[in-house]
Each structure stands twice: as structure tokens, then as C-alpha cells.
mmCIF file of C-alpha atoms in Angstrom:
data_model
loop_
_atom_site.group_PDB
_atom_site.id
_atom_site.type_symbol
_atom_site.label_atom_id
_atom_site.label_comp_id
_atom_site.label_asym_id
_atom_site.label_seq_id
_atom_site.Cartn_x
_atom_site.Cartn_y
_atom_site.Cartn_z
ATOM 1 C CA MET A 1016 127.992 117.009 110.857
ATOM 2 C CA ALA A 1017 128.241 114.668 107.868
ATOM 3 C CA ASN A 1018 126.908 111.165 108.414
ATOM 4 C CA ASP A 1019 129.817 109.542 106.566
ATOM 5 C CA PRO A 1020 133.277 110.346 108.014
ATOM 6 C CA LEU A 1021 134.669 110.294 104.478
ATOM 7 C CA ASP A 1022 132.450 113.202 103.527
ATOM 8 C CA GLU A 1023 134.078 115.254 106.274
ATOM 9 C CA LEU A 1024 137.422 114.876 104.492
ATOM 10 C CA THR A 1025 136.191 116.912 101.548
ATOM 11 C CA GLN A 1026 136.721 120.187 103.407
ATOM 12 C CA PHE A 1027 140.376 119.230 104.001
ATOM 13 C CA LEU A 1028 141.053 118.380 100.337
ATOM 14 C CA LYS A 1029 140.500 121.831 98.900
ATOM 15 C CA PRO A 1030 143.517 123.537 97.231
ATOM 16 C CA ASP A 1031 143.524 126.227 99.931
ATOM 17 C CA SER A 1032 143.199 123.819 102.870
ATOM 18 C CA ARG A 1033 145.996 123.552 105.402
ATOM 19 C CA ILE A 1034 148.915 121.484 104.113
ATOM 20 C CA ASP A 1035 149.005 119.162 107.132
ATOM 21 C CA LEU A 1036 145.284 118.413 106.814
ATOM 22 C CA LYS A 1037 145.650 117.664 103.104
ATOM 23 C CA HIS A 1038 148.530 115.322 103.951
ATOM 24 C CA ILE A 1039 146.576 113.406 106.583
ATOM 25 C CA SER A 1040 143.462 113.143 104.414
ATOM 26 C CA LEU A 1041 145.330 111.923 101.342
ATOM 27 C CA ASP A 1042 147.291 109.375 103.382
ATOM 28 C CA HIS A 1043 144.017 107.954 104.681
ATOM 29 C CA LEU A 1044 142.507 107.790 101.188
ATOM 30 C CA LEU A 1045 145.663 106.248 99.775
ATOM 31 C CA GLY A 1046 145.378 103.402 102.252
ATOM 32 C CA LEU A 1047 141.710 103.001 101.393
ATOM 33 C CA SER A 1048 142.492 102.779 97.671
ATOM 34 C CA GLY A 1049 144.712 99.758 98.249
ATOM 35 C CA THR A 1050 141.739 97.374 98.146
ATOM 36 C CA GLU A 1051 138.928 96.828 95.668
ATOM 37 C CA GLU A 1052 136.385 97.413 98.411
ATOM 38 C CA GLY A 1053 138.038 100.719 99.259
ATOM 39 C CA ILE A 1054 138.056 101.796 95.614
ATOM 40 C CA ASN A 1055 134.348 101.003 95.327
ATOM 41 C CA ILE A 1056 133.692 103.227 98.331
ATOM 42 C CA LEU A 1057 135.717 106.088 96.819
ATOM 43 C CA LEU A 1058 133.917 105.810 93.481
ATOM 44 C CA LYS A 1059 130.688 106.771 95.230
ATOM 45 C CA LYS A 1060 132.266 109.993 96.487
ATOM 46 C CA GLU A 1061 132.169 112.330 93.486
ATOM 47 C CA GLU A 1062 133.270 115.400 95.407
ATOM 48 C CA ILE A 1063 136.280 113.594 96.883
ATOM 49 C CA LEU A 1064 137.312 112.321 93.447
ATOM 50 C CA LYS A 1065 137.102 115.830 92.067
ATOM 51 C CA CYS A 1066 139.265 117.121 94.906
ATOM 52 C CA ILE A 1067 141.847 114.395 94.318
ATOM 53 C CA ILE A 1068 142.079 115.325 90.645
ATOM 54 C CA ASP A 1069 142.453 119.009 91.493
ATOM 55 C CA LEU A 1070 145.256 118.208 93.938
ATOM 56 C CA THR A 1071 147.349 116.483 91.242
ATOM 57 C CA ASN A 1072 148.687 119.950 90.457
ATOM 58 C CA ASP A 1073 149.127 121.108 94.046
ATOM 59 C CA LYS A 1074 152.150 123.353 94.589
ATOM 60 C CA VAL A 1075 153.351 121.028 97.382
ATOM 61 C CA GLU A 1076 155.049 118.064 95.689
ATOM 62 C CA GLU A 1077 154.100 115.459 98.293
ATOM 63 C CA ILE A 1078 150.442 116.465 97.999
ATOM 64 C CA SER A 1079 150.375 116.205 94.201
ATOM 65 C CA LYS A 1080 152.341 112.940 94.367
ATOM 66 C CA ASN A 1081 149.861 111.272 96.730
ATOM 67 C CA ALA A 1082 146.918 112.525 94.674
ATOM 68 C CA LEU A 1083 148.466 110.959 91.571
ATOM 69 C CA LEU A 1084 149.222 107.692 93.374
ATOM 70 C CA LEU A 1085 145.610 107.577 94.516
ATOM 71 C CA LEU A 1086 144.514 107.829 90.881
ATOM 72 C CA VAL A 1087 146.977 105.107 89.887
ATOM 73 C CA ASN A 1088 145.211 102.773 92.324
ATOM 74 C CA ILE A 1089 141.724 103.884 91.327
ATOM 75 C CA THR A 1090 142.370 103.499 87.581
ATOM 76 C CA ALA A 1091 143.775 100.013 88.117
ATOM 77 C CA ASN A 1092 140.076 99.143 88.453
ATOM 78 C CA SER A 1093 138.039 99.284 85.223
ATOM 79 C CA LYS A 1094 135.065 100.832 87.025
ATOM 80 C CA GLY A 1095 137.424 103.408 88.448
ATOM 81 C CA VAL A 1096 138.640 104.266 84.950
ATOM 82 C CA LEU A 1097 135.138 104.885 83.656
ATOM 83 C CA GLU A 1098 134.353 107.140 86.626
ATOM 84 C CA VAL A 1099 137.580 109.150 86.455
ATOM 85 C CA ILE A 1100 137.279 109.979 82.745
ATOM 86 C CA LYS A 1101 133.934 111.668 83.401
ATOM 87 C CA TYR A 1102 135.631 114.590 85.107
ATOM 88 C CA LYS A 1103 136.390 117.814 83.282
ATOM 89 C CA PRO A 1104 138.952 119.864 85.227
ATOM 90 C CA GLY A 1105 138.688 123.626 84.879
ATOM 91 C CA GLY A 1106 139.843 124.912 81.510
ATOM 92 C CA LYS A 1107 140.345 121.416 80.060
ATOM 93 C CA THR A 1108 138.212 119.359 77.680
ATOM 94 C CA ASN A 1109 138.589 116.359 79.969
ATOM 95 C CA ILE A 1110 140.970 114.706 82.394
ATOM 96 C CA ILE A 1111 142.971 113.160 79.529
ATOM 97 C CA GLU A 1112 143.906 116.587 78.235
ATOM 98 C CA LEU A 1113 145.019 117.565 81.736
ATOM 99 C CA PHE A 1114 147.257 114.507 82.114
ATOM 100 C CA ILE A 1115 148.727 114.755 78.607
ATOM 101 C CA GLY A 1116 149.689 118.294 79.561
ATOM 102 C CA TYR A 1117 151.462 116.922 82.630
ATOM 103 C CA VAL A 1118 153.400 114.422 80.486
ATOM 104 C CA GLN A 1119 154.460 117.088 78.020
ATOM 105 C CA ASP A 1120 155.545 119.429 80.818
ATOM 106 C CA GLN A 1121 159.270 118.701 81.054
ATOM 107 C CA HIS A 1122 159.375 120.044 84.603
ATOM 108 C CA LYS A 1123 156.408 118.100 85.972
ATOM 109 C CA LYS A 1124 157.447 116.040 88.974
ATOM 110 C CA ASN A 1125 156.064 112.528 89.470
ATOM 111 C CA ALA A 1126 155.215 112.304 85.768
ATOM 112 C CA ASP A 1127 155.749 108.538 85.925
ATOM 113 C CA ALA A 1128 152.560 108.229 87.967
ATOM 114 C CA VAL A 1129 150.744 110.254 85.296
ATOM 115 C CA CYS A 1130 151.972 107.830 82.628
ATOM 116 C CA MET A 1131 150.705 104.905 84.721
ATOM 117 C CA ILE A 1132 147.269 106.519 85.012
ATOM 118 C CA LEU A 1133 147.049 107.074 81.250
ATOM 119 C CA SER A 1134 148.215 103.508 80.652
ATOM 120 C CA ASN A 1135 145.547 102.185 83.033
ATOM 121 C CA ILE A 1136 142.845 104.271 81.367
ATOM 122 C CA THR A 1137 143.684 103.216 77.795
ATOM 123 C CA ARG A 1138 143.834 99.559 78.776
ATOM 124 C CA VAL A 1139 140.036 99.600 79.152
ATOM 125 C CA ASP A 1140 138.470 99.224 75.691
ATOM 126 C CA LYS A 1141 135.459 101.413 76.368
ATOM 127 C CA ALA A 1142 137.622 104.158 77.889
ATOM 128 C CA LEU A 1143 139.979 104.090 74.900
ATOM 129 C CA GLU A 1144 137.010 104.477 72.573
ATOM 130 C CA ILE A 1145 135.712 107.437 74.593
ATOM 131 C CA THR A 1146 139.047 109.244 74.921
ATOM 132 C CA ILE A 1147 140.811 108.517 71.607
ATOM 133 C CA ASP A 1148 139.771 111.820 70.015
ATOM 134 C CA THR A 1149 141.591 113.665 72.791
ATOM 135 C CA PHE A 1150 144.773 111.640 72.278
ATOM 136 C CA LEU A 1151 145.007 111.947 68.482
ATOM 137 C CA PRO A 1152 146.118 115.613 68.261
ATOM 138 C CA HIS A 1153 148.832 114.924 70.847
ATOM 139 C CA LEU A 1154 150.437 111.803 69.333
ATOM 140 C CA ASN A 1155 153.507 113.684 68.096
ATOM 141 C CA GLY A 1156 154.074 115.183 71.535
ATOM 142 C CA ILE A 1157 153.639 111.824 73.289
ATOM 143 C CA LEU A 1158 156.047 110.177 70.840
ATOM 144 C CA ASN A 1159 158.585 112.950 71.360
ATOM 145 C CA ALA A 1160 158.429 112.495 75.139
ATOM 146 C CA PHE A 1161 158.778 108.728 74.741
ATOM 147 C CA VAL A 1162 161.804 108.594 72.449
ATOM 148 C CA ASN A 1163 163.809 111.312 74.230
ATOM 149 C CA LEU A 1164 165.154 109.594 77.319
ATOM 150 C CA ASP A 1165 166.013 112.813 79.132
ATOM 151 C CA TYR A 1166 162.749 114.533 78.226
ATOM 152 C CA ASN A 1167 161.584 115.004 81.812
ATOM 153 C CA LYS A 1168 164.014 117.195 83.719
ATOM 154 C CA THR A 1169 162.889 116.150 87.211
ATOM 155 C CA GLY A 1170 164.021 112.520 87.051
ATOM 156 C CA SER A 1171 160.862 110.818 85.767
ATOM 157 C CA ASN A 1172 161.797 108.113 83.237
ATOM 158 C CA LEU A 1173 158.391 108.031 81.490
ATOM 159 C CA ASN A 1174 158.752 104.290 80.861
ATOM 160 C CA TYR A 1175 155.002 103.808 81.141
ATOM 161 C CA LEU A 1176 154.511 105.778 77.956
ATOM 162 C CA ALA A 1177 155.402 102.462 76.287
ATOM 163 C CA PRO A 1178 152.323 100.521 77.459
ATOM 164 C CA LEU A 1179 150.288 103.686 76.860
ATOM 165 C CA CYS A 1180 151.417 103.758 73.218
ATOM 166 C CA SER A 1181 150.800 100.022 72.943
ATOM 167 C CA ASN A 1182 147.242 100.482 74.220
ATOM 168 C CA LEU A 1183 146.675 103.390 71.840
ATOM 169 C CA SER A 1184 147.834 101.244 68.907
ATOM 170 C CA CYS A 1185 144.774 99.036 69.434
ATOM 171 C CA ASN A 1186 142.890 101.846 67.706
ATOM 172 C CA PRO A 1187 142.950 101.736 63.876
ATOM 173 C CA ARG A 1188 143.447 105.508 63.559
ATOM 174 C CA VAL A 1189 146.563 105.333 65.722
ATOM 175 C CA ARG A 1190 147.913 102.392 63.703
ATOM 176 C CA LYS A 1191 147.394 104.412 60.547
ATOM 177 C CA TRP A 1192 149.243 107.366 62.102
ATOM 178 C CA LEU A 1193 152.160 105.163 63.162
ATOM 179 C CA LEU A 1194 152.692 104.104 59.553
ATOM 180 C CA LYS A 1195 151.749 107.362 57.855
ATOM 181 C CA THR A 1196 153.571 107.841 54.550
ATOM 182 C CA ASN A 1197 154.862 111.361 55.154
ATOM 183 C CA GLN A 1198 158.431 111.078 56.417
ATOM 184 C CA PRO A 1199 159.670 110.034 58.826
ATOM 185 C CA VAL A 1200 157.357 107.121 59.610
ATOM 186 C CA PRO A 1201 156.651 107.477 63.385
ATOM 187 C CA LEU A 1202 157.059 103.740 64.001
ATOM 188 C CA ILE A 1203 160.738 103.931 62.999
ATOM 189 C CA GLN A 1204 161.469 105.946 66.141
ATOM 190 C CA LEU A 1205 159.912 103.270 68.352
ATOM 191 C CA LEU A 1206 161.639 100.194 66.911
ATOM 192 C CA PRO A 1207 164.962 100.541 68.800
ATOM 193 C CA PHE A 1208 163.061 100.190 72.075
ATOM 194 C CA CYS A 1209 162.324 96.535 71.224
ATOM 195 C CA ASN A 1210 165.888 95.931 72.442
ATOM 196 C CA PHE A 1211 166.111 98.579 75.164
ATOM 197 C CA ASN A 1212 168.023 96.704 77.867
ATOM 198 C CA ILE A 1213 167.415 99.264 80.599
ATOM 199 C CA SER A 1214 163.635 98.755 80.784
ATOM 200 C CA SER A 1215 161.497 95.694 80.105
ATOM 201 C CA ILE A 1216 158.472 98.019 80.273
ATOM 202 C CA ARG A 1217 159.698 99.930 77.223
ATOM 203 C CA ARG A 1218 160.660 96.722 75.401
ATOM 204 C CA GLY A 1219 157.266 95.179 76.024
ATOM 205 C CA GLY A 1220 155.429 98.315 74.959
ATOM 206 C CA ALA A 1221 157.397 98.637 71.719
ATOM 207 C CA ILE A 1222 156.834 95.005 70.758
ATOM 208 C CA GLY A 1223 153.182 95.302 71.791
ATOM 209 C CA ILE A 1224 152.787 98.134 69.279
ATOM 210 C CA ILE A 1225 154.201 95.974 66.477
ATOM 211 C CA ARG A 1226 151.954 93.090 67.479
ATOM 212 C CA ASN A 1227 148.871 95.293 67.419
ATOM 213 C CA ILE A 1228 149.713 96.691 63.986
ATOM 214 C CA SER A 1229 150.334 93.138 62.747
ATOM 215 C CA LEU A 1230 146.723 92.275 63.552
ATOM 216 C CA ASP A 1231 145.809 94.303 60.461
ATOM 217 C CA THR A 1232 147.057 92.302 57.478
ATOM 218 C CA SER A 1233 146.838 95.329 55.192
ATOM 219 C CA TYR A 1234 149.955 96.674 56.943
ATOM 220 C CA HIS A 1235 152.121 93.561 56.605
ATOM 221 C CA GLU A 1236 153.871 94.640 53.436
ATOM 222 C CA CYS A 1237 154.676 98.046 54.935
ATOM 223 C CA LEU A 1238 155.823 96.544 58.239
ATOM 224 C CA LEU A 1239 158.205 94.183 56.469
ATOM 225 C CA SER A 1240 159.572 96.764 54.049
ATOM 226 C CA THR A 1241 163.322 97.319 53.802
ATOM 227 C CA GLU A 1242 162.749 100.867 55.028
ATOM 228 C CA LEU A 1243 161.606 99.703 58.473
ATOM 229 C CA ASP A 1244 163.954 96.701 58.763
ATOM 230 C CA LEU A 1245 161.468 95.342 61.301
ATOM 231 C CA LEU A 1246 162.864 91.818 61.606
ATOM 232 C CA THR A 1247 166.197 93.112 62.878
ATOM 233 C CA TYR A 1248 164.420 94.536 65.922
ATOM 234 C CA LEU A 1249 161.780 91.842 66.302
ATOM 235 C CA LEU A 1250 164.093 88.822 66.194
ATOM 236 C CA THR A 1251 166.795 90.164 68.490
ATOM 237 C CA PRO A 1252 164.929 89.340 71.765
ATOM 238 C CA ILE A 1253 164.746 85.632 70.869
ATOM 239 C CA MET A 1254 168.309 85.281 69.561
ATOM 240 C CA GLY A 1255 171.297 84.127 71.585
ATOM 241 C CA ASN A 1256 174.926 83.546 70.629
ATOM 242 C CA GLU A 1257 174.341 80.358 68.623
ATOM 243 C CA GLU A 1258 176.245 79.656 65.432
ATOM 244 C CA TYR A 1259 174.684 79.164 62.008
ATOM 245 C CA SER A 1260 176.013 77.638 58.801
ATOM 246 C CA ASP A 1261 177.281 80.105 56.203
ATOM 247 C CA ASP A 1262 174.167 79.730 54.074
ATOM 248 C CA GLU A 1263 171.890 80.196 57.062
ATOM 249 C CA MET A 1264 173.866 83.208 58.234
ATOM 250 C CA ASP A 1265 173.653 84.828 54.812
ATOM 251 C CA SER A 1266 169.856 84.642 54.875
ATOM 252 C CA LEU A 1267 169.545 86.602 58.154
ATOM 253 C CA PRO A 1268 169.143 90.381 58.227
ATOM 254 C CA ILE A 1269 172.605 91.966 58.029
ATOM 255 C CA ALA A 1270 172.560 93.359 61.559
ATOM 256 C CA LEU A 1271 171.826 89.901 62.990
ATOM 257 C CA GLN A 1272 174.563 87.998 61.184
ATOM 258 C CA TYR A 1273 177.350 88.707 63.625
ATOM 259 C CA LEU A 1274 175.938 89.143 67.091
ATOM 260 C CA PRO A 1275 178.436 89.350 69.978
ATOM 261 C CA THR A 1276 179.346 86.132 71.763
ATOM 262 C CA GLU A 1277 177.842 87.492 75.003
ATOM 263 C CA LYS A 1278 174.417 87.986 73.355
ATOM 264 C CA GLN A 1279 171.604 86.680 75.555
ATOM 265 C CA ARG A 1280 167.928 86.197 74.833
ATOM 266 C CA ASP A 1281 165.435 88.482 76.510
ATOM 267 C CA PRO A 1282 164.926 87.212 80.087
ATOM 268 C CA ASP A 1283 161.269 88.326 80.104
ATOM 269 C CA ILE A 1284 159.106 85.429 78.948
ATOM 270 C CA ASP A 1285 156.154 87.720 78.216
ATOM 271 C CA ILE A 1286 158.282 89.662 75.745
ATOM 272 C CA ARG A 1287 159.452 86.460 74.055
ATOM 273 C CA LYS A 1288 155.818 85.336 73.781
ATOM 274 C CA MET A 1289 154.825 88.642 72.179
ATOM 275 C CA VAL A 1290 157.586 88.248 69.596
ATOM 276 C CA LEU A 1291 156.258 84.798 68.686
ATOM 277 C CA GLU A 1292 152.674 86.070 68.580
ATOM 278 C CA THR A 1293 153.764 88.837 66.213
ATOM 279 C CA LEU A 1294 155.628 86.428 63.935
ATOM 280 C CA ASN A 1295 152.532 84.238 63.871
ATOM 281 C CA LEU A 1296 150.392 87.204 62.866
ATOM 282 C CA LEU A 1297 152.844 88.138 60.111
ATOM 283 C CA CYS A 1298 152.509 84.585 58.784
ATOM 284 C CA ALA A 1299 148.859 85.286 57.989
ATOM 285 C CA THR A 1300 149.707 86.779 54.589
ATOM 286 C CA LYS A 1301 151.627 85.244 51.723
ATOM 287 C CA CYS A 1302 153.793 88.360 51.573
ATOM 288 C CA GLY A 1303 154.637 88.006 55.259
ATOM 289 C CA ARG A 1304 155.409 84.295 55.046
ATOM 290 C CA GLU A 1305 157.734 84.729 52.077
ATOM 291 C CA ILE A 1306 159.661 87.575 53.690
ATOM 292 C CA LEU A 1307 160.027 85.618 56.936
ATOM 293 C CA ARG A 1308 161.295 82.576 55.035
ATOM 294 C CA ASN A 1309 163.720 84.656 52.992
ATOM 295 C CA ASN A 1310 165.141 86.284 56.119
ATOM 296 C CA GLY A 1311 166.045 83.098 57.955
ATOM 297 C CA VAL A 1312 163.303 83.298 60.563
ATOM 298 C CA TYR A 1313 162.984 79.504 60.530
ATOM 299 C CA TYR A 1314 166.649 79.103 61.532
ATOM 300 C CA VAL A 1315 166.242 81.576 64.389
ATOM 301 C CA LEU A 1316 163.160 79.736 65.646
ATOM 302 C CA ARG A 1317 164.889 76.356 65.330
ATOM 303 C CA GLU A 1318 167.657 77.475 67.687
ATOM 304 C CA TYR A 1319 165.248 79.278 69.960
ATOM 305 C CA HIS A 1320 163.104 76.154 70.324
ATOM 306 C CA LYS A 1321 166.142 74.201 71.562
ATOM 307 C CA TRP A 1322 166.685 76.810 74.283
ATOM 308 C CA GLU A 1323 163.137 77.632 75.466
ATOM 309 C CA LYS A 1324 161.927 75.623 78.476
ATOM 310 C CA ASP A 1325 158.384 76.935 78.886
ATOM 311 C CA PRO A 1326 155.891 74.514 77.226
ATOM 312 C CA LYS A 1327 153.375 77.191 76.172
ATOM 313 C CA THR A 1328 156.082 79.314 74.618
ATOM 314 C CA ARG A 1329 157.603 76.315 72.843
ATOM 315 C CA LEU A 1330 154.155 75.564 71.417
ATOM 316 C CA ALA A 1331 153.837 79.157 70.177
ATOM 317 C CA CYS A 1332 157.225 78.754 68.487
ATOM 318 C CA GLU A 1333 156.173 75.489 66.858
ATOM 319 C CA ASN A 1334 152.980 77.085 65.530
ATOM 320 C CA VAL A 1335 155.059 79.616 63.575
ATOM 321 C CA VAL A 1336 157.508 76.966 62.361
ATOM 322 C CA ASP A 1337 154.641 74.758 61.167
ATOM 323 C CA ILE A 1338 153.552 77.540 58.826
ATOM 324 C CA LEU A 1339 157.005 78.523 57.601
ATOM 325 C CA ILE A 1340 158.088 75.000 56.660
ATOM 326 C CA GLN A 1341 155.084 74.574 54.368
ATOM 327 C CA LYS A 1342 155.206 75.458 50.716
ATOM 328 C CA GLU A 1343 152.669 78.053 49.625
ATOM 329 C CA GLU A 1344 150.549 75.509 47.790
ATOM 330 C CA GLU A 1345 150.337 73.555 51.056
ATOM 331 C CA VAL A 1346 149.270 76.629 53.020
ATOM 332 C CA GLY A 1347 146.315 76.963 50.696
ATOM 333 C CA ALA A 1348 145.375 80.627 51.262
ATOM 334 C CA ASP A 1349 146.957 83.997 50.628
ATOM 335 C CA ASP A 1350 145.486 85.469 53.803
ATOM 336 C CA LEU A 1351 145.024 82.999 56.659
ATOM 337 C CA SER A 1352 143.231 85.613 58.767
ATOM 338 C CA LYS A 1353 140.253 85.290 56.434
ATOM 339 C CA VAL A 1354 140.046 81.507 56.730
ATOM 340 C CA GLU A 1355 137.165 80.475 58.969
ATOM 341 C CA VAL A 1356 137.751 77.469 61.202
ATOM 342 C CA PRO A 1357 134.522 75.540 61.861
ATOM 343 C CA ALA A 1358 133.390 76.030 65.440
ATOM 344 C CA LYS A 1359 133.253 72.285 66.015
ATOM 345 C CA TYR A 1360 137.033 72.132 65.757
ATOM 346 C CA ASP A 1361 137.771 74.906 68.271
ATOM 347 C CA ASP A 1362 137.485 72.682 71.335
ATOM 348 C CA LYS A 1363 139.432 69.941 69.636
ATOM 349 C CA PHE A 1364 142.353 72.202 68.794
ATOM 350 C CA GLN A 1365 142.319 73.731 72.274
ATOM 351 C CA LYS A 1366 142.391 70.238 73.817
ATOM 352 C CA MET A 1367 145.351 69.292 71.598
ATOM 353 C CA ASP A 1368 147.258 72.376 72.755
ATOM 354 C CA GLU A 1369 146.480 71.668 76.405
ATOM 355 C CA ASP A 1370 147.619 68.065 76.052
ATOM 356 C CA TYR A 1371 150.862 69.226 74.476
ATOM 357 C CA VAL A 1372 151.560 71.771 77.204
ATOM 358 C CA ASN A 1373 150.747 69.309 79.978
ATOM 359 C CA SER A 1374 152.990 66.656 78.455
ATOM 360 C CA GLY A 1375 155.920 69.120 78.437
#
């Protein structure tokens, strides 16, 4: 008799165990995984974790579903992520290869839970570093599953591929792949999802990818090329149905000059913040600033600032405007990302921002 009752469950979690016993055992573990304390207990049970992973491909759908949901909960914890990625299921290099296979299987049920697990795993910096070599050969397949809305034939929407791709784009090799010169540029296929009304998860993931690429100033010229038409997609979430003067209208990207009267700004404040963060990053280079000025970004931000109520978001908007309204000689540097701010001013600037937000 095992000393720990949990250890006794192992015998009921084998692929050939009775279905009812697998059900009962997984239900118990699922409840346990709902708390951090419960997850910490499970992480000490290597054999149980291995059984859970094996059951993600059980022939009984409810069994595989609960096994996947268990892993969603476990990988929501960073320690859980680092434990799970240690496992190497039979015939696979690692667990990432197993789950990518699930995503690419068009007939895999509960694939949304798989996407959540992969998103949770890649959110942890150390885990992304460990697993990136497994992801790289499969980027085309992941992109194909993401951009084809009816890819999964069992009803899974695969929306969580968006945050997965956003997490992956934190890696420089993935950013390079997204903008690779051989046609078509992969990023082009992702841009329409910046304005995908059906899912804020997809919108946020798509804009997160652009933000992450914008962190690397060497890509600014490519990002803002006429081929990508990035600003059309990036500005849309913060534009409403306001009117502009003829001259202002003429400076906007063509697709943004005549938006419908029912046009509304994105209701998700986190998405609006990411747009502003991305614009701020693109202001780091002289090339970026000039293209933003020439495409009427100031006018869009002026109208947006009148509408936005959240003090922190208004401040983020003002930070971009402050750069755009300056002449280049006033900016004083071609690449602001390389300008070092003395440490003694950090607290001062942070205090100024806090005072502004609190006064709003």
C-alpha cells in the first residue's frame, strides 16, 4: 500500500486502465490543479505527470480533454512549465514536438487546450530558450494553422496560437523568419488579425508580434515599407469615426481615409496600449519617426487622445506625440534606443509619470 494516496492513482492512469477509473482519477487531479498548492504537490509526482501527458492522446475524448486541461493549469505556473518540458513522450524529441503535432492534426479534438499549453510554456523566458529549436522547423505549419480559420475540423478555433506566436516572436531567430526576404513575407499573413473583430485574443497576439519585432530597430525600415502597409493595420484599433481636414485626410494611409461612420475603436484597453507601445518603439529611429509623421499618425493620436479616458493610456499617447511634434534637430539622435538615460533620472521620470496619472 502506497503511503501517499496520490501515488495509488498512478495505477488508474495507465492507458489500459478502466475508463471509469481514469475518469475519477483525472477529475480528482483536475480539482487539485486548481490551486498553486495543489500544483506544487503534483509537480513532485513524476510518474503521475508522465501518465497525464500520455493520456492527452487517449482514445476516449473526455479522458484526453481532462488530461489536457490538467496541463493547462499546471503550465500556468512557471515551475510547472519547467517540469513539464522535461518529459520526452515515446517517439518524440520532447513534449513540444508532441503538442505541435496535435496542433497540426486537423482532426485533433480539444486542440484549443493544446494551444493554451504551448502559449503558457513559451511565456516563460527560460522555457522558450530551451524549446525554441523544436519550434523553428514547424513555424510554417503553425502559421498555416493560425491563418486558416477552418483549419481544425473538430470545432477548435485555435485562437491561442496568437499569443503563442507573440511569445515566439520574442526570439530573434523567429523575428528574422517573420520578415524573411523570400516571398511571401510571413508577417504579411498575420497583419489582418490586428483587426480581427471575432477574437480579441487573435488581435492582441498579432499586435504583440509587431510590438516585439519593433523592439529591434534594425527592422523598422522593413516594417514600415510600402510592401507591408503596416500602419493601416496598426492604426485601425485606435481610430474611430472622427472627421479630418482634407490635408490631414490626404496624409493618412489610403485605406484609413474613408472609414465607415460606424467605425469604433478597439474596446480592449490592453490592445490599445500595445498599439501605442509599438508606435513609441517605431519612434526610436529617424526612419520610423519620419514615416509616422508623413502618414498622419499625429492626427490620429490627437483625436484618440480626446477620446481615451484611461490616464495611463493617455500618457502613453502623449509620449508618442511628444516625439512626433519635434523636429529632427530637436530629437537629437537618429536612434533613441541607443541613448542612455542617466540612472539618477529614472526615479524622477517615474515620479513625474505617477503624478500625471494620479492627477488624471
